[in-house]
PDB file of C-alpha atoms in Angstrom:
ATOM      1  CA  MET P   1     -10.895  15.624  39.072  1.00  0.00           C
ATOM      2  CA  ALA P   2      -9.621  16.495  35.612  1.00  0.00           C
ATOM      3  CA  ARG P   3     -10.406  14.126  32.760  1.00  0.00           C
ATOM      4  CA  ILE P   4      -7.960  11.211  32.655  1.00  0.00           C
ATOM      5  CA  ARG P   5      -7.233  10.994  28.963  1.00  0.00           C
ATOM      6  CA  TYR P   6      -6.081   7.365  29.048  1.00  0.00           C
ATOM      7  CA  GLY P   7      -9.324   6.445  30.765  1.00  0.00           C
ATOM      8  CA  ALA P   8     -12.251   4.692  29.133  1.00  0.00           C
ATOM      9  CA  ARG P   9     -14.310   6.596  26.572  1.00  0.00           C
ATOM     10  CA  THR P  10     -18.062   6.721  27.010  1.00  0.00           C
ATOM     11  CA  GLU P  11     -20.437   4.866  24.682  1.00  0.00           C
ATOM     12  CA  ALA P  12     -21.584   8.241  23.339  1.00  0.00           C
ATOM     13  CA  GLU P  13     -18.012   9.267  22.491  1.00  0.00           C
ATOM     14  CA  ILE P  14     -17.358   5.955  20.733  1.00  0.00           C
ATOM     15  CA  ALA P  15     -20.600   6.241  18.756  1.00  0.00           C
ATOM     16  CA  ALA P  16     -19.791   9.832  17.775  1.00  0.00           C
ATOM     17  CA  ALA P  17     -16.360   8.768  16.477  1.00  0.00           C
ATOM     18  CA  ARG P  18     -17.912   5.989  14.392  1.00  0.00           C
ATOM     19  CA  THR P  19     -20.472   8.379  12.945  1.00  0.00           C
ATOM     20  CA  ALA P  20     -17.841  10.959  12.053  1.00  0.00           C
ATOM     21  CA  SER P  21     -15.649   8.370  10.305  1.00  0.00           C
ATOM     22  CA  SER P  22     -18.593   7.073   8.267  1.00  0.00           C
ATOM     23  CA  LYS P  23     -19.428  10.536   6.897  1.00  0.00           C
ATOM     24  CA  LEU P  24     -16.073  11.607   5.523  1.00  0.00           C
ATOM     25  CA  PRO P  25     -16.297  13.699   2.344  1.00  0.00           C
ATOM     26  CA  ASP P  26     -14.569  12.667  -0.853  1.00  0.00           C
ATOM     27  CA  ILE P  27     -10.820  13.093  -0.390  1.00  0.00           C
ATOM     28  CA  TRP P  28      -9.038  13.796  -3.670  1.00  0.00           C
ATOM     29  CA  SER P  29      -5.460  12.912  -4.476  1.00  0.00           C
ATOM     30  CA  THR P  30      -3.143  13.932  -7.287  1.00  0.00           C
ATOM     31  CA  GLY P  31      -0.781  11.234  -8.328  1.00  0.00           C
ATOM     32  CA  VAL P  32       1.338   9.397 -10.824  1.00  0.00           C
ATOM     33  CA  VAL P  33       0.682   5.755 -11.697  1.00  0.00           C
ATOM     34  CA  ALA P  34       3.246   3.732 -13.617  1.00  0.00           C
ATOM     35  CA  VAL P  35       2.585   0.187 -14.814  1.00  0.00           C
ATOM     36  CA  TRP P  36       5.146  -2.117 -16.369  1.00  0.00           C
ATOM     37  CA  GLU P  37       5.627  -5.734 -17.357  1.00  0.00           C
ATOM     38  CA  SER P  38       8.335  -7.420 -15.345  1.00  0.00           C
ATOM     39  CA  ASP P  39       9.969 -10.821 -15.146  1.00  0.00           C
ATOM     40  CA  PRO P  40       7.215 -13.464 -14.722  1.00  0.00           C
ATOM     41  CA  ASP P  41       9.326 -15.596 -12.380  1.00  0.00           C
ATOM     42  CA  ALA P  42      10.137 -12.584 -10.190  1.00  0.00           C
ATOM     43  CA  VAL P  43       6.481 -11.602  -9.880  1.00  0.00           C
ATOM     44  CA  ALA P  44       5.459 -15.170  -9.051  1.00  0.00           C
ATOM     45  CA  ALA P  45       8.206 -15.420  -6.429  1.00  0.00           C
ATOM     46  CA  VAL P  46       6.854 -12.566  -4.279  1.00  0.00           C
ATOM     47  CA  LEU P  47       3.277 -13.898  -4.068  1.00  0.00           C
ATOM     48  CA  PRO P  48       2.435 -15.810  -0.878  1.00  0.00           C
ATOM     49  CA  PRO P  49      -0.076 -18.631  -1.340  1.00  0.00           C
ATOM     50  CA  PRO P  50      -2.955 -18.794  -1.954  1.00  0.00           C
ATOM     51  CA  LEU P  51      -2.321 -15.801  -4.277  1.00  0.00           C
ATOM     52  CA  LYS P  52      -1.288 -16.686  -7.802  1.00  0.00           C
ATOM     53  CA  PRO P  53       0.121 -14.699 -10.738  1.00  0.00           C
ATOM     54  CA  SER P  54      -2.375 -13.104 -13.086  1.00  0.00           C
ATOM     55  CA  GLY P  55      -2.266 -13.387 -16.854  1.00  0.00           C
ATOM     56  CA  ARG P  56       0.441 -10.694 -17.182  1.00  0.00           C
ATOM     57  CA  PRO P  57       3.453 -10.099 -14.899  1.00  0.00           C
ATOM     58  CA  LEU P  58       2.493  -6.500 -14.130  1.00  0.00           C
ATOM     59  CA  VAL P  59       3.942  -4.195 -11.503  1.00  0.00           C
ATOM     60  CA  ARG P  60       2.279  -0.916 -10.517  1.00  0.00           C
ATOM     61  CA  ALA P  61       3.804   2.057  -8.715  1.00  0.00           C
ATOM     62  CA  THR P  62       1.362   4.626  -7.334  1.00  0.00           C
ATOM     63  CA  ILE P  63       2.743   7.921  -5.977  1.00  0.00           C
ATOM     64  CA  SER P  64       0.251  10.509  -4.707  1.00  0.00           C
ATOM     65  CA  LYS P  65      -0.363  13.673  -2.734  1.00  0.00           C
ATOM     66  CA  VAL P  66      -3.605  13.455  -0.757  1.00  0.00           C
ATOM     67  CA  ASP P  67      -5.702  16.483   0.232  1.00  0.00           C
ATOM     68  CA  LEU P  68      -6.535  15.372   3.770  1.00  0.00           C
ATOM     69  CA  PRO P  69      -8.301  18.023   5.858  1.00  0.00           C
ATOM     70  CA  GLY P  70      -5.783  19.700   8.144  1.00  0.00           C
ATOM     71  CA  TYR P  71      -2.555  18.319   6.732  1.00  0.00           C
ATOM     72  CA  PRO P  72      -1.216  17.081   3.396  1.00  0.00           C
ATOM     73  CA  LEU P  73      -0.300  13.447   3.037  1.00  0.00           C
ATOM     74  CA  GLY P  74       2.099  11.678   0.723  1.00  0.00           C
ATOM     75  CA  ALA P  75       1.046   8.115  -0.057  1.00  0.00           C
ATOM     76  CA  GLY P  76       2.397   5.455  -2.359  1.00  0.00           C
ATOM     77  CA  SER P  77       2.604   1.776  -3.121  1.00  0.00           C
ATOM     78  CA  VAL P  78       4.392  -0.759  -5.260  1.00  0.00           C
ATOM     79  CA  ALA P  79       2.206  -3.754  -6.071  1.00  0.00           C
ATOM     80  CA  VAL P  80       2.184  -6.779  -8.348  1.00  0.00           C
ATOM     81  CA  ALA P  81      -0.788  -8.163 -10.244  1.00  0.00           C
ATOM     82  CA  ALA P  82      -2.300 -11.253  -8.648  1.00  0.00           C
ATOM     83  CA  THR P  83      -5.416 -13.386  -8.602  1.00  0.00           C
ATOM     84  CA  HIS P  84      -7.297 -15.279  -5.901  1.00  0.00           C
ATOM     85  CA  HIS P  85     -10.158 -17.684  -6.620  1.00  0.00           C
ATOM     86  CA  GLY P  86     -11.143 -15.867  -9.801  1.00  0.00           C
ATOM     87  CA  VAL P  87     -10.710 -12.353  -8.392  1.00  0.00           C
ATOM     88  CA  ASP P  88      -8.073 -10.236 -10.141  1.00  0.00           C
ATOM     89  CA  GLY P  89      -6.314  -7.587  -8.094  1.00  0.00           C
ATOM     90  CA  TRP P  90      -3.008  -6.272  -6.775  1.00  0.00           C
ATOM     91  CA  TYR P  91      -0.723  -7.425  -3.990  1.00  0.00           C
ATOM     92  CA  PRO P  92       1.171  -4.428  -2.511  1.00  0.00           C
ATOM     93  CA  LEU P  93       4.701  -5.116  -1.326  1.00  0.00           C
ATOM     94  CA  VAL P  94       5.355  -1.729   0.267  1.00  0.00           C
ATOM     95  CA  MET P  95       3.177   1.313   0.931  1.00  0.00           C
ATOM     96  CA  PRO P  96       5.201   4.363   2.056  1.00  0.00           C
ATOM     97  CA  MET P  97       3.244   7.050   3.941  1.00  0.00           C
ATOM     98  CA  THR P  98       4.474  10.394   5.229  1.00  0.00           C
ATOM     99  CA  HIS P  99       2.414  10.453   8.462  1.00  0.00           C
ATOM    100  CA  GLU P 100       1.937   7.923  11.237  1.00  0.00           C
ATOM    101  CA  ARG P 101      -1.819   8.498  11.278  1.00  0.00           C
ATOM    102  CA  ALA P 102      -2.036   7.056   7.773  1.00  0.00           C
ATOM    103  CA  LEU P 103      -0.211   3.913   8.912  1.00  0.00           C
ATOM    104  CA  THR P 104      -2.285   2.877  11.875  1.00  0.00           C
ATOM    105  CA  GLY P 105      -5.667   1.979  10.437  1.00  0.00           C
ATOM    106  CA  GLY P 106      -4.257   0.447   7.304  1.00  0.00           C
ATOM    107  CA  ARG P 107      -1.813  -1.816   9.097  1.00  0.00           C
ATOM    108  CA  GLU P 108      -3.907  -2.794  12.105  1.00  0.00           C
ATOM    109  CA  VAL P 109      -7.321  -3.072  10.450  1.00  0.00           C
ATOM    110  CA  PHE P 110      -6.579  -4.236   6.910  1.00  0.00           C
ATOM    111  CA  GLY P 111      -3.050  -5.637   7.185  1.00  0.00           C
ATOM    112  CA  GLU P 112      -1.606  -3.164   4.675  1.00  0.00           C
ATOM    113  CA  PRO P 113       2.231  -3.164   4.446  1.00  0.00           C
ATOM    114  CA  LYS P 114       2.520   0.540   5.255  1.00  0.00           C
ATOM    115  CA  LYS P 115       5.780   2.140   6.401  1.00  0.00           C
ATOM    116  CA  LEU P 116       6.895   5.689   7.081  1.00  0.00           C
ATOM    117  CA  GLY P 117       8.668   7.130   4.073  1.00  0.00           C
ATOM    118  CA  GLU P 118       9.127  10.104   1.795  1.00  0.00           C
ATOM    119  CA  VAL P 119       6.752  10.718  -1.101  1.00  0.00           C
ATOM    120  CA  THR P 120       7.387  13.280  -3.821  1.00  0.00           C
ATOM    121  CA  VAL P 121       5.006  14.443  -6.545  1.00  0.00           C
ATOM    122  CA  GLU P 122       6.209  17.478  -8.508  1.00  0.00           C
ATOM    123  CA  ARG P 123       5.014  19.183 -11.668  1.00  0.00           C
ATOM    124  CA  ASP P 124       6.647  22.107 -13.436  1.00  0.00           C
ATOM    125  CA  GLY P 125       4.690  22.850 -16.589  1.00  0.00           C
ATOM    126  CA  PRO P 126       4.616  19.587 -18.512  1.00  0.00           C
ATOM    127  CA  VAL P 127       7.527  18.073 -16.548  1.00  0.00           C
ATOM    128  CA  VAL P 128       6.579  15.544 -13.885  1.00  0.00           C
ATOM    129  CA  ARG P 129       8.672  13.793 -11.238  1.00  0.00           C
ATOM    130  CA  ALA P 130       7.393  11.414  -8.601  1.00  0.00           C
ATOM    131  CA  ALA P 131       9.357   9.256  -6.179  1.00  0.00           C
ATOM    132  CA  LEU P 132       9.092   6.932  -3.178  1.00  0.00           C
ATOM    133  CA  ALA P 133      12.021   7.006  -0.763  1.00  0.00           C
ATOM    134  CA  ARG P 134      13.034   5.399   2.511  1.00  0.00           C
ATOM    135  CA  HIS P 135      16.344   5.403   4.385  1.00  0.00           C
ATOM    136  CA  GLY P 136      17.612   8.089   2.015  1.00  0.00           C
ATOM    137  CA  ILE P 137      17.085   5.962  -1.110  1.00  0.00           C
ATOM    138  CA  ALA P 138      14.555   6.916  -3.785  1.00  0.00           C
ATOM    139  CA  PHE P 139      13.897   3.282  -4.667  1.00  0.00           C
ATOM    140  CA  VAL P 140      11.239   4.177  -7.250  1.00  0.00           C
ATOM    141  CA  GLU P 141      11.345   7.303  -9.393  1.00  0.00           C
ATOM    142  CA  VAL P 142       9.034   8.176 -12.282  1.00  0.00           C
ATOM    143  CA  ARG P 143      10.129  10.952 -14.631  1.00  0.00           C
ATOM    144  CA  GLY P 144       8.475  12.326 -17.716  1.00  0.00           C
ATOM    145  CA  ALA P 145       6.391  14.969 -19.429  1.00  0.00           C
ATOM    146  CA  VAL P 146       2.635  15.325 -19.803  1.00  0.00           C
ATOM    147  CA  ASN P 147       1.725  15.036 -23.458  1.00  0.00           C
ATOM    148  CA  GLY P 148      -2.050  15.376 -23.388  1.00  0.00           C
ATOM    149  CA  PRO P 149      -5.328  14.550 -21.674  1.00  0.00           C
ATOM    150  CA  LEU P 150      -6.899  11.117 -21.578  1.00  0.00           C
ATOM    151  CA  PRO P 151     -10.615  10.282 -21.457  1.00  0.00           C
ATOM    152  CA  VAL P 152     -11.843  10.274 -17.874  1.00  0.00           C
ATOM    153  CA  PRO P 153     -12.840   6.703 -17.001  1.00  0.00           C
ATOM    154  CA  GLY P 154     -16.076   5.916 -15.236  1.00  0.00           C
ATOM    155  CA  PRO P 155     -16.243   4.693 -11.642  1.00  0.00           C
ATOM    156  CA  ALA P 156     -14.317   1.451 -11.114  1.00  0.00           C
ATOM    157  CA  ARG P 157     -13.999  -1.223  -8.450  1.00  0.00           C
ATOM    158  CA  LYS P 158     -10.483  -2.452  -7.728  1.00  0.00           C
ATOM    159  CA  THR P 159      -9.240  -5.108  -5.311  1.00  0.00           C
ATOM    160  CA  ASP P 160      -6.072  -5.241  -3.244  1.00  0.00           C
ATOM    161  CA  PHE P 161      -4.951  -8.348  -1.368  1.00  0.00           C
ATOM    162  CA  TYR P 162      -3.482  -8.109   2.151  1.00  0.00           C
ATOM    163  CA  PHE P 163      -2.367 -10.581   4.788  1.00  0.00           C
ATOM    164  CA  LYS P 164      -3.285  -9.610   8.331  1.00  0.00           C
ATOM    165  CA  PHE P 165      -1.289 -11.362  11.038  1.00  0.00           C
ATOM    166  CA  LEU P 166       0.087 -11.068  14.559  1.00  0.00           C
ATOM    167  CA  PRO P 167       3.567 -12.494  15.238  1.00  0.00           C
ATOM    168  CA  ALA P 168       3.651 -14.927  18.127  1.00  0.00           C
ATOM    169  CA  VAL P 169       4.778 -13.747  21.547  1.00  0.00           C
ATOM    170  CA  ASP P 170       7.311 -16.592  21.827  1.00  0.00           C
ATOM    171  CA  GLY P 171       8.717 -15.997  18.334  1.00  0.00           C
ATOM    172  CA  SER P 172       7.461 -19.339  17.018  1.00  0.00           C
ATOM    173  CA  GLY P 173       5.269 -18.025  14.209  1.00  0.00           C
ATOM    174  CA  PHE P 174       1.864 -16.395  14.684  1.00  0.00           C
ATOM    175  CA  ASP P 175      -0.454 -16.178  17.677  1.00  0.00           C
ATOM    176  CA  ILE P 176      -3.347 -17.249  15.442  1.00  0.00           C
ATOM    177  CA  ASP P 177      -3.495 -18.183  11.782  1.00  0.00           C
ATOM    178  CA  PRO P 178      -3.193 -15.153   9.486  1.00  0.00           C
ATOM    179  CA  VAL P 179      -6.130 -14.057   7.346  1.00  0.00           C
ATOM    180  CA  LEU P 180      -6.285 -13.033   3.701  1.00  0.00           C
ATOM    181  CA  VAL P 181      -8.154  -9.765   3.192  1.00  0.00           C
ATOM    182  CA  HIS P 182      -9.844  -8.567   0.023  1.00  0.00           C
ATOM    183  CA  CYS P 183      -9.902  -4.773   0.131  1.00  0.00           C
ATOM    184  CA  VAL P 184     -12.304  -3.383  -2.469  1.00  0.00           C
ATOM    185  CA  ARG P 185     -11.878   0.230  -3.539  1.00  0.00           C
ATOM    186  CA  ASN P 186     -14.452   2.270  -5.397  1.00  0.00           C
ATOM    187  CA  GLU P 187     -12.488   4.753  -7.476  1.00  0.00           C
ATOM    188  CA  LYS P 188     -13.662   7.939  -9.164  1.00  0.00           C
ATOM    189  CA  VAL P 189     -11.428   9.961 -11.485  1.00  0.00           C
ATOM    190  CA  ARG P 190     -12.021  13.615 -12.413  1.00  0.00           C
ATOM    191  CA  LYS P 191      -8.872  14.269 -14.462  1.00  0.00           C
ATOM    192  CA  LEU P 192      -6.392  12.040 -16.276  1.00  0.00           C
ATOM    193  CA  GLU P 193      -3.334  12.858 -18.398  1.00  0.00           C
ATOM    194  CA  GLN P 194      -0.855  10.758 -20.314  1.00  0.00           C
ATOM    195  CA  VAL P 195       2.820  10.975 -19.396  1.00  0.00           C
ATOM    196  CA  THR P 196       5.728  10.010 -21.598  1.00  0.00           C
ATOM    197  CA  GLY P 197       8.736   9.072 -19.515  1.00  0.00           C
ATOM    198  CA  ASP P 198      10.521   6.291 -17.701  1.00  0.00           C
ATOM    199  CA  VAL P 199      10.672   4.410 -14.417  1.00  0.00           C
ATOM    200  CA  VAL P 200      13.915   4.177 -12.448  1.00  0.00           C
ATOM    201  CA  LEU P 201      14.320   1.436  -9.831  1.00  0.00           C
ATOM    202  CA  ARG P 202      17.217   1.877  -7.420  1.00  0.00           C
ATOM    203  CA  GLU P 203      18.809  -0.792  -5.267  1.00  0.00           C
ATOM    204  CA  SER P 204      17.660  -0.813  -1.639  1.00  0.00           C
ATOM    205  CA  MET P 205      18.124  -3.598   0.880  1.00  0.00           C
ATOM    206  CA  TYR P 206      15.005  -2.365   2.668  1.00  0.00           C
ATOM    207  CA  ASP P 207      12.701  -2.005  -0.360  1.00  0.00           C
ATOM    208  CA  PRO P 208      14.100  -4.323  -3.043  1.00  0.00           C
ATOM    209  CA  VAL P 209      11.652  -3.476  -5.831  1.00  0.00           C
ATOM    210  CA  ALA P 210      14.652  -3.417  -8.167  1.00  0.00           C
ATOM    211  CA  ASP P 211      14.135  -7.201  -8.281  1.00  0.00           C
ATOM    212  CA  LEU P 212      11.038  -6.473 -10.407  1.00  0.00           C
ATOM    213  CA  PRO P 213      12.718  -4.925 -13.459  1.00  0.00           C
ATOM    214  CA  VAL P 214      10.978  -2.877 -16.117  1.00  0.00           C
ATOM    215  CA  ARG P 215      10.841  -5.180 -19.140  1.00  0.00           C
ATOM    216  CA  THR P 216       8.085  -3.282 -20.994  1.00  0.00           C
ATOM    217  CA  LEU P 217       6.624   0.028 -19.845  1.00  0.00           C
ATOM    218  CA  VAL P 218       2.849  -0.203 -20.221  1.00  0.00           C
ATOM    219  CA  GLU P 219       1.757   3.302 -19.214  1.00  0.00           C
ATOM    220  CA  ILE P 220       2.368   6.329 -17.037  1.00  0.00           C
ATOM    221  CA  THR P 221      -0.523   8.587 -16.095  1.00  0.00           C
ATOM    222  CA  LEU P 222      -1.076  11.646 -13.939  1.00  0.00           C
ATOM    223  CA  GLY P 223      -4.549  11.922 -12.446  1.00  0.00           C
ATOM    224  CA  GLU P 224      -6.878  13.270  -9.806  1.00  0.00           C
ATOM    225  CA  LYS P 225      -8.994  10.648  -8.075  1.00  0.00           C
ATOM    226  CA  THR P 226     -10.881   9.734  -4.926  1.00  0.00           C
ATOM    227  CA  THR P 227     -11.554   6.308  -3.449  1.00  0.00           C
ATOM    228  CA  ASP P 228     -13.343   4.628  -0.611  1.00  0.00           C
ATOM    229  CA  GLN P 229     -12.584   1.141   0.615  1.00  0.00           C
ATOM    230  CA  GLN P 230     -14.121  -1.812   2.364  1.00  0.00           C
ATOM    231  CA  GLY P 231     -12.326  -4.930   3.449  1.00  0.00           C
ATOM    232  CA  ARG P 232     -13.426  -8.456   4.252  1.00  0.00           C
ATOM    233  CA  VAL P 233     -11.673 -11.568   5.451  1.00  0.00           C
ATOM    234  CA  VAL P 234     -11.992 -14.272   2.798  1.00  0.00           C
ATOM    235  CA  GLU P 235     -10.014 -17.118   4.358  1.00  0.00           C
ATOM    236  CA  ARG P 236      -7.487 -18.133   6.976  1.00  0.00           C
ATOM    237  CA  VAL P 237      -3.978 -18.944   5.817  1.00  0.00           C
ATOM    238  CA  GLY P 238      -1.730 -21.585   7.339  1.00  0.00           C
ATOM    239  CA  ALA P 239       1.317 -20.262   9.159  1.00  0.00           C
ATOM    240  CA  GLU P 240       3.636 -22.548   7.196  1.00  0.00           C
ATOM    241  CA  ALA P 241       2.483 -20.959   3.943  1.00  0.00           C
ATOM    242  CA  LEU P 242       3.021 -17.344   5.015  1.00  0.00           C
ATOM    243  CA  LEU P 243       6.095 -17.540   7.270  1.00  0.00           C
ATOM    244  CA  PRO P 244       8.570 -17.655   4.345  1.00  0.00           C
ATOM    245  CA  TYR P 245       7.216 -14.255   3.215  1.00  0.00           C
ATOM    246  CA  ILE P 246       6.967 -12.457   6.558  1.00  0.00           C
ATOM    247  CA  HIS P 247      10.197 -10.563   5.883  1.00  0.00           C
ATOM    248  CA  GLN P 248       8.311  -8.529   3.261  1.00  0.00           C
ATOM    249  CA  ARG P 249       6.651  -6.577   6.067  1.00  0.00           C
ATOM    250  CA  TYR P 250       9.762  -5.551   8.005  1.00  0.00           C
ATOM    251  CA  ASP P 251      13.034  -3.765   7.319  1.00  0.00           C
ATOM    252  CA  ASP P 252      14.659  -6.352   9.597  1.00  0.00           C
ATOM    253  CA  PRO P 253      12.519  -9.468  10.202  1.00  0.00           C
ATOM    254  CA  ARG P 254      14.426 -10.112  13.431  1.00  0.00           C
ATOM    255  CA  GLN P 255      12.633  -7.134  14.954  1.00  0.00           C
ATOM    256  CA  ILE P 256       9.468  -9.166  15.463  1.00  0.00           C
ATOM    257  CA  LEU P 257      11.416 -11.083  18.120  1.00  0.00           C
ATOM    258  CA  ASP P 258      12.521  -7.902  19.884  1.00  0.00           C
ATOM    259  CA  GLY P 259      11.182  -7.372  23.355  1.00  0.00           C
ATOM    260  CA  PRO P 260      12.139  -5.523  26.528  1.00  0.00           C
ATOM    261  CA  PRO P 261      14.662  -7.195  28.830  1.00  0.00           C
ATOM    262  CA  GLU P 262      13.030  -9.196  31.587  1.00  0.00           C
ATOM    263  CA  GLY P 263      11.990  -6.895  34.439  1.00  0.00           C
ATOM    264  CA  SER P 264      12.240  -3.678  32.394  1.00  0.00           C
ATOM    265  CA  ALA P 265       9.389  -1.197  32.081  1.00  0.00           C
TER     266      ALA P 265
END
């Protein structure tokens, strides 16, 4: 009988997959990072407890092309600075990706707020344009010109905060209490350039980052970097604390109550 592809994998096949994933080479990306100071009250308002605002109301947009073996990937995020029990990091609100494969592990393993979207990184001589778009709206666009190299920083450890949860089957909340994940990234940079330009935030009902206005532009850079990441669960979070923020994860929060009609396949 031919191999039934939905059938169980052997222990050897599972072990081989784990080994292959643990020996991935450095994967380099080229991307634009823009950081700005926003309205302190707006930044505080998007942070679910137990996250708290950091010392500065910073917002960061990251827009990259990733050299994945076999196919190119566009990847981005918009995140706000946050702190948790003395750990400073970033809380991403949306992470557009151009391929479904890039969504699966991040969402299901780490709880990353990844969604399919369009990611643009273009350079023509010194002129740079980068954008994140969904539903036909480029809700973040960074435009500018490279005006010189910057010193290449040494390796750095950076932390992102994610909430991993599973909506309840009966629509009452969550099946089990959500968990807060610290995702630690080890970042290496091989090239970094300064960009003079601006950040444009466009209104979108699906990705309302325009609510985090650019009060003071801190920096725009264009760089080549590689990262690895490891996550760990640091605590469970009460459903009552997170439910008011669950809409951040979905274009329409009502969709978590969607289900097939009774008796349908």
